Coordinates of C-alpha atoms in Angstrom, one line a residue:
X1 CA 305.9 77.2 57.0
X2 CA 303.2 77.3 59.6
X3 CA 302.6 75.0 62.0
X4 CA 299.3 72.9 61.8
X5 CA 297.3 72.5 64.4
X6 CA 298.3 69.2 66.8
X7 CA 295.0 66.9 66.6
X8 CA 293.7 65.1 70.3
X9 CA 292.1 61.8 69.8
X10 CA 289.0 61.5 66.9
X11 CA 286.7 63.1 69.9
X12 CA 288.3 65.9 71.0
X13 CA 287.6 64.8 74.9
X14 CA 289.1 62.9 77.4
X15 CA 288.1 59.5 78.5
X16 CA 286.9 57.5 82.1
X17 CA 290.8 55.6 81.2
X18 CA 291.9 59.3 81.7
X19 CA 291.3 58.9 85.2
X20 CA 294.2 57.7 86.9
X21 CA 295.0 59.4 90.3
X22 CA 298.9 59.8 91.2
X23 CA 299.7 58.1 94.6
X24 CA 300.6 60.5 97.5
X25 CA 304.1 59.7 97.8
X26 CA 304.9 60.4 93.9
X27 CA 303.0 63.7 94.2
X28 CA 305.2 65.0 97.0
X29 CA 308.4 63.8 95.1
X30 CA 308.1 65.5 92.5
X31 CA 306.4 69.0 94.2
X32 CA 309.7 68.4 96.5
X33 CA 311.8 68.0 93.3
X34 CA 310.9 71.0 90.9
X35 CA 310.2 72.9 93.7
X36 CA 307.8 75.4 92.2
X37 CA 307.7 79.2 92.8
X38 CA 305.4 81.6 91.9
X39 CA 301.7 81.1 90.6
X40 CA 301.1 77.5 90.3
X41 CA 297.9 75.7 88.5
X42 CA 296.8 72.2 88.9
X43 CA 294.7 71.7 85.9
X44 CA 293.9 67.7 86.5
X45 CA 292.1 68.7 90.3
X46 CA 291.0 65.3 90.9
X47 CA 291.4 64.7 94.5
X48 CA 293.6 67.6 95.1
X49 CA 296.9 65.1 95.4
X50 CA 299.0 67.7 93.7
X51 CA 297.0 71.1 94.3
X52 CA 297.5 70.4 98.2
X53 CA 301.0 70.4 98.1
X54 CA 301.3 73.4 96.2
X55 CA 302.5 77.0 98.4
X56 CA 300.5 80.1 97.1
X57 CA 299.6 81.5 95.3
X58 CA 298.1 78.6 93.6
X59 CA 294.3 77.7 91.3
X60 CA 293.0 75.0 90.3
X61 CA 290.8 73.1 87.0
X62 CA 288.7 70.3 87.7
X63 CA 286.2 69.4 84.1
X64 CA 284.0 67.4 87.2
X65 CA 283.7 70.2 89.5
X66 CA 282.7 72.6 86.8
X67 CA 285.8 74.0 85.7
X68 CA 287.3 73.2 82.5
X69 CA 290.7 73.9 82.2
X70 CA 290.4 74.6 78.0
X71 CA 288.5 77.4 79.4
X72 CA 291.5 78.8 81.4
X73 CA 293.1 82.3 80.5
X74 CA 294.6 83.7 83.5
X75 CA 298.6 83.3 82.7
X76 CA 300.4 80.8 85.7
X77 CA 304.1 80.1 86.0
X78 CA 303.9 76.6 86.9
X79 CA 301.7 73.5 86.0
X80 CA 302.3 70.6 87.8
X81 CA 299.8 67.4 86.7
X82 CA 299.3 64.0 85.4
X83 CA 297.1 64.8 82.8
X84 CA 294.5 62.9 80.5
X85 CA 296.7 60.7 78.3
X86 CA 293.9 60.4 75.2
X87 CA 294.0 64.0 74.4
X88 CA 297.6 64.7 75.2
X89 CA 298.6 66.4 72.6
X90 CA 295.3 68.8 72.6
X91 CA 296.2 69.4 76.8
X92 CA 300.0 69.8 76.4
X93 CA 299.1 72.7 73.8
X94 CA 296.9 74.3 76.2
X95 CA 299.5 74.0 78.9
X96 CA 302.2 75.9 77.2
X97 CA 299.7 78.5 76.1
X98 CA 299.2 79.4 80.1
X99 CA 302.2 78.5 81.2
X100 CA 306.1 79.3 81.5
X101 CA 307.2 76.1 83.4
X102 CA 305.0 72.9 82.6
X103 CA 305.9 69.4 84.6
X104 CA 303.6 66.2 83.1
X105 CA 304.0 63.3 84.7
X106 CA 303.3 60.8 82.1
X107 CA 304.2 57.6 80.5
X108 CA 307.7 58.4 78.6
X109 CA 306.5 57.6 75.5
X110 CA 304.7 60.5 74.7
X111 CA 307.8 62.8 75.1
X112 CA 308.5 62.1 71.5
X113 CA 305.6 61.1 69.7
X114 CA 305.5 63.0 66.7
X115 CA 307.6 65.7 64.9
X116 CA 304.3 68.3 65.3
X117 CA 304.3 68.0 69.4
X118 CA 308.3 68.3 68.7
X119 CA 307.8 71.5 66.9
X120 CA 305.0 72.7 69.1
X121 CA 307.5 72.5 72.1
X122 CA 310.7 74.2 69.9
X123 CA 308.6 77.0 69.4
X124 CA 307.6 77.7 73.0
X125 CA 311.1 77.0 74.2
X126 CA 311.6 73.3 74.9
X127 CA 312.5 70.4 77.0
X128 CA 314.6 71.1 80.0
X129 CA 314.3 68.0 82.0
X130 CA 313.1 63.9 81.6
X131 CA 312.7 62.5 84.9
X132 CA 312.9 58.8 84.4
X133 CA 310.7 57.2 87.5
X134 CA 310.6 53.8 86.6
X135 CA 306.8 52.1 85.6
X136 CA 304.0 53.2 85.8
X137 CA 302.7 50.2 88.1
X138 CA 305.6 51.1 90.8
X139 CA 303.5 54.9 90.7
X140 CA 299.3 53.1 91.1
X141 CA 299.0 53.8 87.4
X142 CA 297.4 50.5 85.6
X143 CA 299.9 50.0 83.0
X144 CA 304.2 49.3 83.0
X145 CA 305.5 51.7 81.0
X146 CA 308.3 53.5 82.0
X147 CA 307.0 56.6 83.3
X148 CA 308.1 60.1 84.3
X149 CA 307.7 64.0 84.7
X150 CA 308.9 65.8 81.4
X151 CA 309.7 69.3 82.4
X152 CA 309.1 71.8 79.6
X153 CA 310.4 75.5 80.0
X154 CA 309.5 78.3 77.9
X155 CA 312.4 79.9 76.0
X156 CA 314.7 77.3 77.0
X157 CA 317.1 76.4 74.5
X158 CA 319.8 74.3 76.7
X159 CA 320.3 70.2 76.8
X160 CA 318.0 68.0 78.0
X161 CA 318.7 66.9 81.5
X162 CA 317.9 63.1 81.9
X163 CA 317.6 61.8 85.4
X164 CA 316.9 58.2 86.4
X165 CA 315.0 58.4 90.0
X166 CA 313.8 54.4 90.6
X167 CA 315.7 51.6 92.1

């Protein structure tokens, strides 16, 4: 049975609540903690708070500085972002399209939100890590929600690791 395809939000585009910039110090954790090799792609620009801590060979989307990431072909091994929560499902498709290691650091929530973004990820390999970080608040972000990086490998087929990384 094929898959259909996952549906963003009724307008297929992000929002100005899409905007939420990750704090400095969160950025650096988790750069520090997956410790990414290899081509790396920021897709979420913004202000650079992830890109800059990325080692080279490394690129770059920013939909405000002219460069949509939907538009992206080159193939990357690594995606590090926060990305825009409306269209989620939409972005996390594109991601492991490019992709062979994808972090999202994201409210936990949408780890699991429907059985066609669970298939979507069985089929490109799946979940290899949830990095609990506590709420969102303790990370800027304008909401409590326990929130997190979920690491997504392609062709993994292994347990889940679950870490808990907040006081």
């Amino acid at each position: 049975m094929a898959n259909k395809p996952v549906k963003p939000n009724r307008g297929y585009k992000g929002t100005t609540a899409d905007v939420v910039m990750t704090q400095h110090e969160s950025a650096k954790w988790i750069v520090d903690y997956f410790s990414p090799t290899g081509s790396i792609l920021e897709p979420c620009k913004g202000s650079g708070i992830f890109y800059d801590l990325f080692k080279e060979p490394k690129d770059w989307c920013e939909i405000d500085q002219g460069r949509d990431f939907f538009e992206y072909t080159d193939r990357v091994d690594w995606i590090i972002t926060n990305p825009p929560y409306s269209i989620f499902d939409l972005f996390l498709e594109k991601c492991l399209e490019v992709a062979d290691d994808v972090v999202l650091f994201v409210p936990l929530t949408k780890v699991f939100k429907s059985v066609k973004i669970d298939r979507m990820i069985s089929n490109y390999g799946g979940i290899k890590e949830i990095v609990h970080m506590g709420s969102g608040g303790r990370h800027g972000f304008p909401f409590g929600f326990p929130t997190g990086c979920i690491h997504y490998q392609r062709g993994y087929k292994g347990p889940i690791k679950y870490t808990q990384q907040y006081d």
